[in-house]
């Protein structure tokens, strides 16, 4: 199995990794998200993940953003890629419940509400406009943008948005056992609200059913003038679908083979239906000798915090698959 399914035809002198952080209150519904040790703690995962990517450790709290089974957060992969490449990531606060400990470009958003009971992102249009402004700014400081996310519970909002946009999609999960029944129940209620609103406008759909990361990422992607890779699985695919519905070309995606091969999701098929291209990285975690990383291969975590895109970026910058794997293994062995 090659390290990259296909190498993107991209060269960059000034690459930038940016990570959009946000919350949706859906992540506190028991059983929805494994991106944290407990449902309540998932609200802190973007804060802990960003601290880990920025500093290489977590000092602000006494617990880690790992899964309930102790599988290392994908932020540890992103961190090791930043160390290997010498890049410094930019964090963008789309709407966090708790003030982050890292400096962020602030979009002045709020955590997404539970879309079953009210508008998920009342200011979706404002977040999109501020994302557009940020995209113009980032165009001045880089020629390649690898744009990732951290939104626990975000695969469920992605399901709602993809379905509301008309795709017969299934999304991935941070759990090995994707809680599809629970997600479908949530989605049915949300689609009822979208139907009642009688709208097919993509930003209205984000207002009703999305999370704050989505309008920010879509806004940035709309105005960014360099090469762009959406770093992530089904959540960034929902962003690509929004861009398509806005009449723009959907940008390419970069993610892991664990997302591609997730039979509970429909990533490759939906990528095709959206008219996007996806690059897949296979970091061979089964053979690195780390129990937690090996769980990625049975479908735990799979992706997040732009981890797949960060590995693709390191590869584009000339690092060999062995160097990439070693950097991840060395960091995770120390950290987890
Ligand atoms: C981000 N940090 C994570 C993590 N993610 N830490 C541990 N496990 C993860 N999977 P779900 O909808 O099931 O919550 O999955 C989406 C989350 O999983 C996102 O936060 C994504 O970045 C990843």
XYZ file of C-alpha atoms and ligand atoms in Angstrom:
359
model
C 0.000 0.000 0.000
C 1.618 3.332 -1.025
C 1.907 6.099 1.582
C -0.234 8.431 -0.564
C -3.048 7.167 -2.794
C -1.978 9.770 -5.323
C 0.401 12.667 -4.878
C -1.277 16.067 -5.229
C 0.344 18.154 -7.950
C 1.218 20.898 -5.472
C 4.433 22.744 -4.711
C 4.490 25.480 -2.111
C 7.036 27.956 -0.856
C 4.946 29.174 2.050
C 2.608 26.446 3.275
C 0.278 27.165 6.198
C -1.570 24.719 8.425
C -4.688 26.280 9.953
C -7.102 24.590 12.331
C -10.656 25.762 12.871
C -11.832 25.085 16.435
C -15.447 24.932 17.531
C -18.042 23.172 19.629
C -21.500 21.831 19.029
C -23.584 21.088 22.104
C -24.509 17.822 20.354
C -21.198 16.386 21.599
C -22.608 16.363 25.159
C -25.398 13.959 24.152
C -24.217 10.617 25.605
C -23.013 8.241 22.885
C -22.647 10.800 20.076
C -18.911 11.494 20.303
C -15.841 9.561 21.420
C -13.594 12.615 20.997
C -12.953 12.928 24.715
C -13.125 10.792 27.837
C -16.738 11.715 28.725
C -19.554 13.560 26.887
C -19.025 16.703 29.012
C -15.243 16.604 28.496
C -15.648 16.576 24.692
C -16.385 20.309 25.016
C -12.765 20.781 26.120
C -11.184 18.605 23.416
C -10.512 21.503 20.965
C -8.808 23.427 23.786
C -6.667 20.465 24.802
C -5.933 19.428 21.211
C -4.789 22.934 20.270
C -2.614 23.163 23.376
C -1.020 19.842 22.447
C -0.391 20.882 18.832
C 1.062 24.222 19.913
C 3.224 23.202 22.892
C 3.686 19.423 22.643
C 2.065 18.766 26.021
C -1.032 19.511 28.080
C -0.371 21.505 31.222
C -3.668 23.338 31.684
C -5.722 20.323 32.753
C -5.081 16.971 34.351
C -6.671 14.851 31.618
C -6.006 14.196 27.953
C -8.267 14.550 24.926
C -7.891 10.847 24.189
C -10.822 8.517 23.572
C -12.458 6.605 26.460
C -10.258 3.588 25.549
C -7.076 5.688 25.636
C -6.527 5.928 21.897
C -4.265 8.955 21.303
C -5.940 12.082 20.017
C -5.241 12.830 16.331
C -3.799 16.126 17.588
C -0.699 14.139 18.541
C -0.218 13.308 14.843
C -0.673 16.941 13.837
C 1.778 17.995 16.567
C 4.447 15.583 15.403
C 4.023 16.795 11.791
C 4.431 20.423 12.890
C 7.617 19.436 14.729
C 8.945 17.484 11.773
C 8.259 20.231 9.237
C 9.083 23.165 11.522
C 5.748 24.812 10.693
C 3.717 26.763 13.241
C -0.027 26.219 12.924
C -2.647 28.957 13.022
C -5.711 28.371 15.207
C -9.050 29.915 14.312
C -11.762 30.167 16.962
C -15.093 29.622 15.215
C -17.085 29.225 18.447
C -15.706 27.574 21.576
C -17.483 26.928 24.887
C -14.285 27.556 26.865
C -11.652 30.219 26.231
C -8.680 28.577 24.520
C -5.177 28.664 25.972
C -3.538 29.220 22.577
C -3.690 32.426 20.546
C -6.443 32.280 17.932
C -7.776 34.299 15.060
C -11.189 35.020 16.594
C -14.318 34.797 14.440
C -16.492 35.873 17.422
C -18.689 32.790 17.160
C -20.513 30.811 19.847
C -20.752 27.052 20.383
C -23.256 25.470 18.028
C -26.645 24.714 19.564
C -28.360 21.331 19.447
C -30.046 21.550 16.006
C -33.009 19.451 17.137
C -34.258 22.233 19.371
C -33.330 25.502 17.685
C -31.018 27.213 15.225
C -27.599 25.564 15.457
C -25.590 28.573 14.249
C -27.758 31.716 14.374
C -24.902 33.859 12.993
C -23.900 31.505 10.134
C -23.916 34.393 7.623
C -21.712 36.586 9.841
C -19.274 33.707 10.404
C -19.144 33.053 6.666
C -18.397 36.739 5.951
C -15.678 36.871 8.595
C -14.283 33.618 7.156
C -14.147 35.321 3.741
C -12.153 38.183 5.278
C -9.773 35.739 6.956
C -9.325 33.879 3.639
C -8.183 37.106 1.946
C -5.742 37.770 4.770
C -4.328 34.233 4.687
C -3.859 34.554 0.906
C -1.295 37.283 1.631
C 0.793 35.106 3.961
C 0.807 31.694 2.261
C 0.562 29.926 -1.088
C -0.813 26.621 0.240
C -3.407 26.361 2.986
C -4.084 23.035 4.700
C -7.308 23.669 6.579
C -8.374 21.259 9.334
C -10.924 21.203 12.140
C -11.622 20.152 15.682
C -15.332 19.944 16.478
C -16.332 17.004 18.694
C -19.797 15.836 17.636
C -19.064 17.355 14.225
C -19.697 14.184 12.240
C -23.349 14.369 13.339
C -23.738 17.987 12.193
C -21.970 16.922 8.974
C -24.610 14.210 8.488
C -27.435 16.731 8.992
C -25.876 19.227 6.550
C -25.020 16.664 3.844
C -28.542 15.199 3.991
C -30.161 18.647 4.013
C -28.124 19.455 0.884
C -29.643 16.381 -0.764
C -26.831 13.817 -0.468
C -27.672 10.267 0.561
C -24.536 10.323 2.724
C -23.355 8.390 5.751
C -20.676 9.929 7.959
C -17.721 8.643 9.930
C -17.248 8.630 13.726
C -14.577 8.868 16.398
C -15.937 5.580 17.800
C -15.073 2.125 16.453
C -18.810 1.396 16.531
C -20.350 4.351 14.719
C -23.547 5.262 16.656
C -25.549 5.373 13.419
C -28.981 4.779 15.000
C -28.535 7.689 17.398
C -27.159 9.921 14.623
C -30.040 9.008 12.303
C -32.585 9.829 15.040
C -30.994 13.253 15.552
C -30.805 13.805 11.800
C -34.474 12.901 11.247
C -35.582 15.590 13.694
C -33.209 18.156 12.221
C -34.307 17.432 8.649
C -37.897 17.958 9.810
C -36.940 21.454 10.975
C -35.122 22.149 7.691
C -38.194 20.990 5.736
C -40.469 23.206 7.824
C -38.187 26.166 7.122
C -38.610 25.391 3.398
C -35.101 26.478 2.473
C -32.363 25.042 0.281
C -29.977 27.966 0.760
C -26.636 26.501 1.982
C -25.962 29.197 4.604
C -29.538 28.830 5.899
C -28.923 25.090 6.158
C -25.791 25.817 8.212
C -27.816 28.160 10.424
C -30.391 25.450 11.054
C -28.269 22.300 11.131
C -24.507 22.928 11.116
C -21.780 23.912 13.537
C -19.671 27.096 13.698
C -16.636 25.542 11.984
C -18.561 25.032 8.739
C -19.390 28.648 7.740
C -15.922 29.797 8.830
C -14.136 27.113 6.783
C -16.460 27.682 3.801
C -15.836 31.434 3.982
C -12.065 31.002 4.104
C -12.168 28.532 1.196
C -14.288 30.977 -0.845
C -11.669 33.717 -0.894
C -8.338 31.943 -0.400
C -6.344 32.532 -3.583
C -3.533 29.957 -3.175
C -3.796 26.173 -3.304
C -6.128 24.745 -0.693
C -6.474 21.308 0.873
C -9.405 20.602 3.173
C -7.802 18.391 5.827
C -10.358 16.009 7.221
C -12.988 13.379 6.608
C -16.751 13.675 6.456
C -16.811 17.014 8.319
C -14.627 18.761 5.734
C -16.614 16.948 3.042
C -19.707 18.747 4.369
C -17.788 22.029 3.926
C -16.920 21.021 0.330
C -20.606 20.252 -0.293
C -21.609 23.680 1.039
C -19.096 25.316 -1.322
C -20.495 23.332 -4.228
C -24.033 24.443 -3.301
C -22.765 28.033 -3.230
C -21.692 27.580 -6.847
C -17.966 27.254 -6.169
C -15.571 24.509 -7.148
C -15.268 22.117 -4.192
C -11.612 22.061 -3.037
C -9.641 18.795 -2.795
C -9.677 16.877 0.492
C -6.826 15.123 2.288
C -7.557 12.444 4.874
C -6.562 9.000 6.097
C -7.305 5.599 4.609
C -9.153 4.894 7.881
C -11.852 7.358 6.819
C -11.865 6.060 3.237
C -12.276 2.456 4.409
C -14.954 3.158 7.035
C -17.831 0.974 5.849
C -20.275 2.749 8.191
C -19.656 5.940 6.188
C -19.803 6.758 2.482
C -16.767 9.012 2.112
C -15.431 8.044 -1.372
C -18.916 7.847 -2.921
C -20.011 11.169 -1.460
C -16.726 12.815 -2.530
C -17.564 11.740 -6.067
C -21.143 13.001 -5.816
C -19.896 16.368 -4.542
C -17.485 16.458 -7.491
C -14.385 16.797 -5.290
C -11.078 14.927 -5.298
C -9.653 13.198 -2.197
C -6.080 12.215 -1.361
C -5.637 9.428 1.162
C -2.639 8.804 3.401
C -1.809 5.372 4.834
C 0.520 5.842 7.826
C 0.660 2.106 8.470
C -0.265 2.410 12.142
C -0.848 -1.360 12.377
C 2.889 -1.961 12.212
C 4.368 0.859 14.300
C 4.241 -1.072 17.571
C 1.921 1.299 19.468
C -1.310 -0.228 20.790
C -3.285 3.036 20.757
C -2.257 3.988 17.215
C -3.044 0.436 16.038
C -6.639 1.059 17.155
C -6.909 3.616 14.330
C -6.778 0.620 11.977
C -9.849 -0.975 13.545
C -11.684 2.298 13.076
C -11.159 4.281 16.282
C -10.566 8.055 15.879
C -9.503 7.722 12.190
C -8.868 11.444 11.660
C -9.180 14.847 13.291
C -7.349 18.105 13.959
C -6.223 17.995 10.320
C -4.057 14.916 11.019
C -4.409 13.355 7.552
C -3.703 16.662 5.823
C -0.728 17.323 8.122
C 0.842 14.017 7.013
C 0.129 14.823 3.343
C 1.715 18.248 3.859
C 4.861 16.711 5.384
C 5.061 14.400 2.387
C 4.641 17.326 -0.051
C 7.468 19.073 1.786
C 9.742 16.140 0.959
C 9.690 14.037 4.117
C 9.805 10.281 3.524
C 7.051 7.966 4.828
C 9.538 6.432 7.304
C 10.444 9.850 8.720
C 6.760 10.695 9.083
C 5.925 7.405 10.840
C 8.941 7.694 13.137
C 8.063 11.255 14.149
C 4.508 10.152 15.043
C 5.643 7.050 16.927
C 8.317 8.924 18.902
C 5.896 11.667 19.910
C 2.988 9.385 20.825
C 5.239 7.084 22.872
C 6.300 10.072 24.982
C 2.892 11.693 25.208
C 0.362 8.891 25.820
C -10.532 15.581 17.399
N -9.933 15.354 18.577
C -10.116 14.109 18.896
C -10.852 13.512 17.856
N -11.124 14.474 16.924
N -9.681 13.423 19.987
C -9.970 12.131 20.066
N -10.680 11.492 19.091
C -11.121 12.159 17.991
N -11.775 11.484 17.048
P -17.253 12.749 16.398
O -18.326 13.361 15.582
O -17.409 11.278 16.578
O -17.063 13.484 17.706
O -15.878 12.914 15.587
C -15.386 14.194 15.273
C -14.222 14.604 16.153
O -13.156 13.663 16.019
C -13.635 15.940 15.717
O -13.332 16.733 16.830
C -12.382 15.536 14.951
O -11.424 16.572 14.871
C -11.907 14.291 15.693
